[in-house]
Every structure is written in structure tokens, then in C-alpha cells.
Amino acid sequence: MGAIISDDSRRLLLVRRGRPPGEGLWSVPGGRVEPGESDAGAVVREVAEETGLAVAVGPLAGTVERPGPGGVVYEIRDYLAEVVGGVLVPGDDAADARWFDPGELPRLPLVPGLLDALTGWEVIGPPSGSSATG
């Protein structure tokens, strides 16, 4: 489960993973849903642990499946969320946390599939120079 958070300037909040999987790569804040925890509860907890921010959880942005160790497949549900308090400070397993303009994302070392998911869910527009038609 993950949180897609943007600010008033339409920048996205990303965290640099401090531990495997994805150590050193940028991703949306998120993590595992604990037993008995709702997705919304997990979003609130994980965002607070990784960024120091309090959020209000909005609608589901989309779902992806990613391979895990031992042939397991993880279903990851990402929700839109809005900051309602706190101070941005990386914590828990986040080595860094920053706001990025969507145009910066193609140049970042992102977790696999993140840019495609954000574009496909229309959270951000297609990367500059793409030949999208429609």
C-alpha cells in the first residue's frame, strides 16, 4: 500500500528507500498493511513513520502487482492523500523524503514501474518528449 501525495504546487512527495527492497530508489511512501489494519489506517501510519506528516486518505489511485522474493506476488494499492499536519522529516526506513516536480521524476532512480503507474493513473502527465496521441 502506498500514498500519492501532492502539494499546492502539484509536486509529488517521494521517499528514498533506506532498506531492501528498493534500497536507494525513490518511491511513494508506503508499506505493509498490518493484521487487522485497514488500508487507510496503513496509509496514515506509514506516511507518518516515513515522512513525519499527517495525511487524510482519499480515493484509490490504482493497483499494481510486483514480484517479491520466492516467487510471491505483491498487490500494491496506492491511494491519493492530502497533508493535514506535521513536518517533513525522513524516518523509519526512509533515507530521504522530498517534494519533486513531476517533470523531475524521469531523471530520478525510481522503483520499477512507478513512473508508468503514475502516468497510467493520470496522476502526472506523460514524460516530456513522449509521443502521446489522442
CSV table of C-alpha atoms in Angstrom, one decimal:
chain,number,residue,atom,x,y,z
A,1,MET,CA,0.0,0.0,0.0
A,2,GLY,CA,1.2,3.5,-0.8
A,3,ALA,CA,0.3,7.1,-0.7
A,4,ILE,CA,0.3,9.5,-3.6
A,5,ILE,CA,0.6,13.0,-2.0
A,6,SER,CA,0.9,16.3,-3.9
A,7,ASP,CA,1.2,19.8,-2.6
A,8,ASP,CA,-0.4,23.1,-3.8
A,9,SER,CA,2.4,23.4,-6.4
A,10,ARG,CA,1.5,19.9,-7.8
A,11,ARG,CA,4.8,18.5,-6.6
A,12,LEU,CA,4.8,14.8,-5.5
A,13,LEU,CA,6.2,13.6,-2.2
A,14,LEU,CA,8.7,10.8,-2.6
A,15,VAL,CA,10.9,8.9,-0.2
A,16,ARG,CA,14.3,7.3,-0.9
A,17,ARG,CA,14.2,3.7,0.4
A,18,GLY,CA,16.7,3.1,3.1
A,19,ARG,CA,16.3,-0.7,3.1
A,20,PRO,CA,15.6,-3.5,0.7
A,21,PRO,CA,13.5,-3.9,-1.4
A,22,GLY,CA,14.4,-0.9,-3.5
A,23,GLU,CA,17.1,0.4,-1.2
A,24,GLY,CA,18.4,3.8,-2.6
A,25,LEU,CA,15.4,4.1,-5.0
A,26,TRP,CA,12.7,6.8,-4.8
A,27,SER,CA,9.1,5.7,-4.3
A,28,VAL,CA,5.8,6.9,-2.9
A,29,PRO,CA,5.6,6.5,0.9
A,30,GLY,CA,4.0,3.2,1.9
A,31,GLY,CA,4.5,-0.3,3.2
A,32,ARG,CA,2.8,-3.3,4.6
A,33,VAL,CA,-0.8,-3.4,5.9
A,34,GLU,CA,-0.6,-4.9,9.4
A,35,PRO,CA,-3.1,-7.6,10.5
A,36,GLY,CA,-6.4,-6.1,11.4
A,37,GLU,CA,-5.4,-2.7,9.9
A,38,SER,CA,-7.4,-1.0,7.1
A,39,ASP,CA,-5.7,0.3,4.0
A,40,ALA,CA,-6.5,3.9,5.2
A,41,GLY,CA,-5.0,3.1,8.6
A,42,ALA,CA,-1.9,1.7,7.0
A,43,VAL,CA,-1.5,4.8,4.8
A,44,VAL,CA,-1.8,7.2,7.7
A,45,ARG,CA,0.7,5.1,9.8
A,46,GLU,CA,3.2,4.5,7.0
A,47,VAL,CA,3.3,8.2,5.9
A,48,ALA,CA,3.8,9.3,9.5
A,49,GLU,CA,6.6,6.8,10.0
A,50,GLU,CA,8.4,7.6,6.8
A,51,THR,CA,7.8,11.3,6.5
A,52,GLY,CA,6.6,12.8,9.8
A,53,LEU,CA,3.5,14.1,8.0
A,54,ALA,CA,-0.2,13.5,8.9
A,55,VAL,CA,-2.5,12.8,6.0
A,56,ALA,CA,-6.1,12.4,5.2
A,57,VAL,CA,-6.6,9.4,2.9
A,58,GLY,CA,-8.6,9.9,-0.3
A,59,PRO,CA,-9.7,7.5,-3.1
A,60,LEU,CA,-7.7,4.6,-4.6
A,61,ALA,CA,-5.5,5.8,-7.4
A,62,GLY,CA,-4.7,2.4,-8.7
A,63,THR,CA,-3.4,-1.1,-8.1
A,64,VAL,CA,-0.2,-2.8,-9.4
A,65,GLU,CA,1.3,-6.3,-8.9
A,66,ARG,CA,5.0,-6.6,-8.2
A,67,PRO,CA,7.2,-9.7,-7.8
A,68,GLY,CA,8.6,-10.5,-4.4
A,69,PRO,CA,11.1,-13.0,-3.0
A,70,GLY,CA,10.4,-16.7,-3.5
A,71,GLY,CA,8.0,-16.2,-6.4
A,72,VAL,CA,5.5,-14.3,-4.3
A,73,VAL,CA,3.5,-11.5,-6.0
A,74,TYR,CA,2.5,-8.4,-4.0
A,75,GLU,CA,-0.6,-6.5,-4.8
A,76,ILE,CA,0.1,-2.8,-4.1
A,77,ARG,CA,-2.8,-0.4,-3.7
A,78,ASP,CA,-1.9,3.3,-3.9
A,79,TYR,CA,-4.2,5.9,-2.5
A,80,LEU,CA,-4.4,9.7,-3.0
A,81,ALA,CA,-3.7,11.5,0.2
A,82,GLU,CA,-3.6,15.1,1.4
A,83,VAL,CA,-1.2,16.5,4.1
A,84,VAL,CA,-3.1,17.8,7.1
A,85,GLY,CA,-0.2,18.4,9.5
A,86,GLY,CA,3.3,17.5,10.6
A,87,VAL,CA,6.7,18.5,9.4
A,88,LEU,CA,8.5,16.7,6.6
A,89,VAL,CA,11.4,14.7,8.0
A,90,PRO,CA,12.6,11.3,6.8
A,91,GLY,CA,12.1,8.5,9.3
A,92,ASP,CA,11.7,4.7,9.7
A,93,ASP,CA,13.1,3.0,6.6
A,94,ALA,CA,13.2,6.3,4.5
A,95,ALA,CA,16.8,7.6,3.9
A,96,ASP,CA,15.3,10.8,2.5
A,97,ALA,CA,12.0,12.5,1.8
A,98,ARG,CA,11.4,15.3,-0.7
A,99,TRP,CA,8.9,17.1,-2.9
A,100,PHE,CA,9.5,16.7,-6.7
A,101,ASP,CA,8.1,18.4,-9.7
A,102,PRO,CA,6.5,15.7,-11.9
A,103,GLY,CA,9.0,16.7,-14.7
A,104,GLU,CA,11.9,15.7,-12.4
A,105,LEU,CA,10.7,12.1,-12.0
A,106,PRO,CA,12.1,10.6,-15.3
A,107,ARG,CA,15.6,11.6,-14.2
A,108,LEU,CA,15.3,10.0,-10.7
A,109,PRO,CA,16.3,6.4,-9.8
A,110,LEU,CA,12.7,5.3,-9.2
A,111,VAL,CA,11.4,1.9,-8.1
A,112,PRO,CA,10.5,-0.1,-11.2
A,113,GLY,CA,7.1,0.7,-12.7
A,114,LEU,CA,6.4,3.8,-10.6
A,115,LEU,CA,6.6,6.3,-13.4
A,116,ASP,CA,4.4,4.1,-15.7
A,117,ALA,CA,1.8,3.7,-12.9
A,118,LEU,CA,1.6,7.4,-12.0
A,119,THR,CA,1.2,8.2,-15.7
A,120,GLY,CA,-1.3,5.5,-16.4
A,121,TRP,CA,-3.4,6.5,-13.4
A,122,GLU,CA,-3.2,10.1,-14.8
A,123,VAL,CA,-1.6,11.3,-11.5
A,124,ILE,CA,1.0,13.0,-13.7
A,125,GLY,CA,1.1,13.7,-17.4
A,126,PRO,CA,3.3,11.8,-19.9
A,127,PRO,CA,7.0,12.5,-19.6
A,128,SER,CA,8.3,15.4,-21.7
A,129,GLY,CA,9.2,14.4,-25.2
A,130,SER,CA,6.8,11.4,-25.3
A,131,SER,CA,4.7,10.9,-28.3
A,132,ALA,CA,1.3,10.5,-26.7
A,133,THR,CA,-1.5,10.9,-29.1
A,134,GLY,CA,-5.2,11.3,-28.5
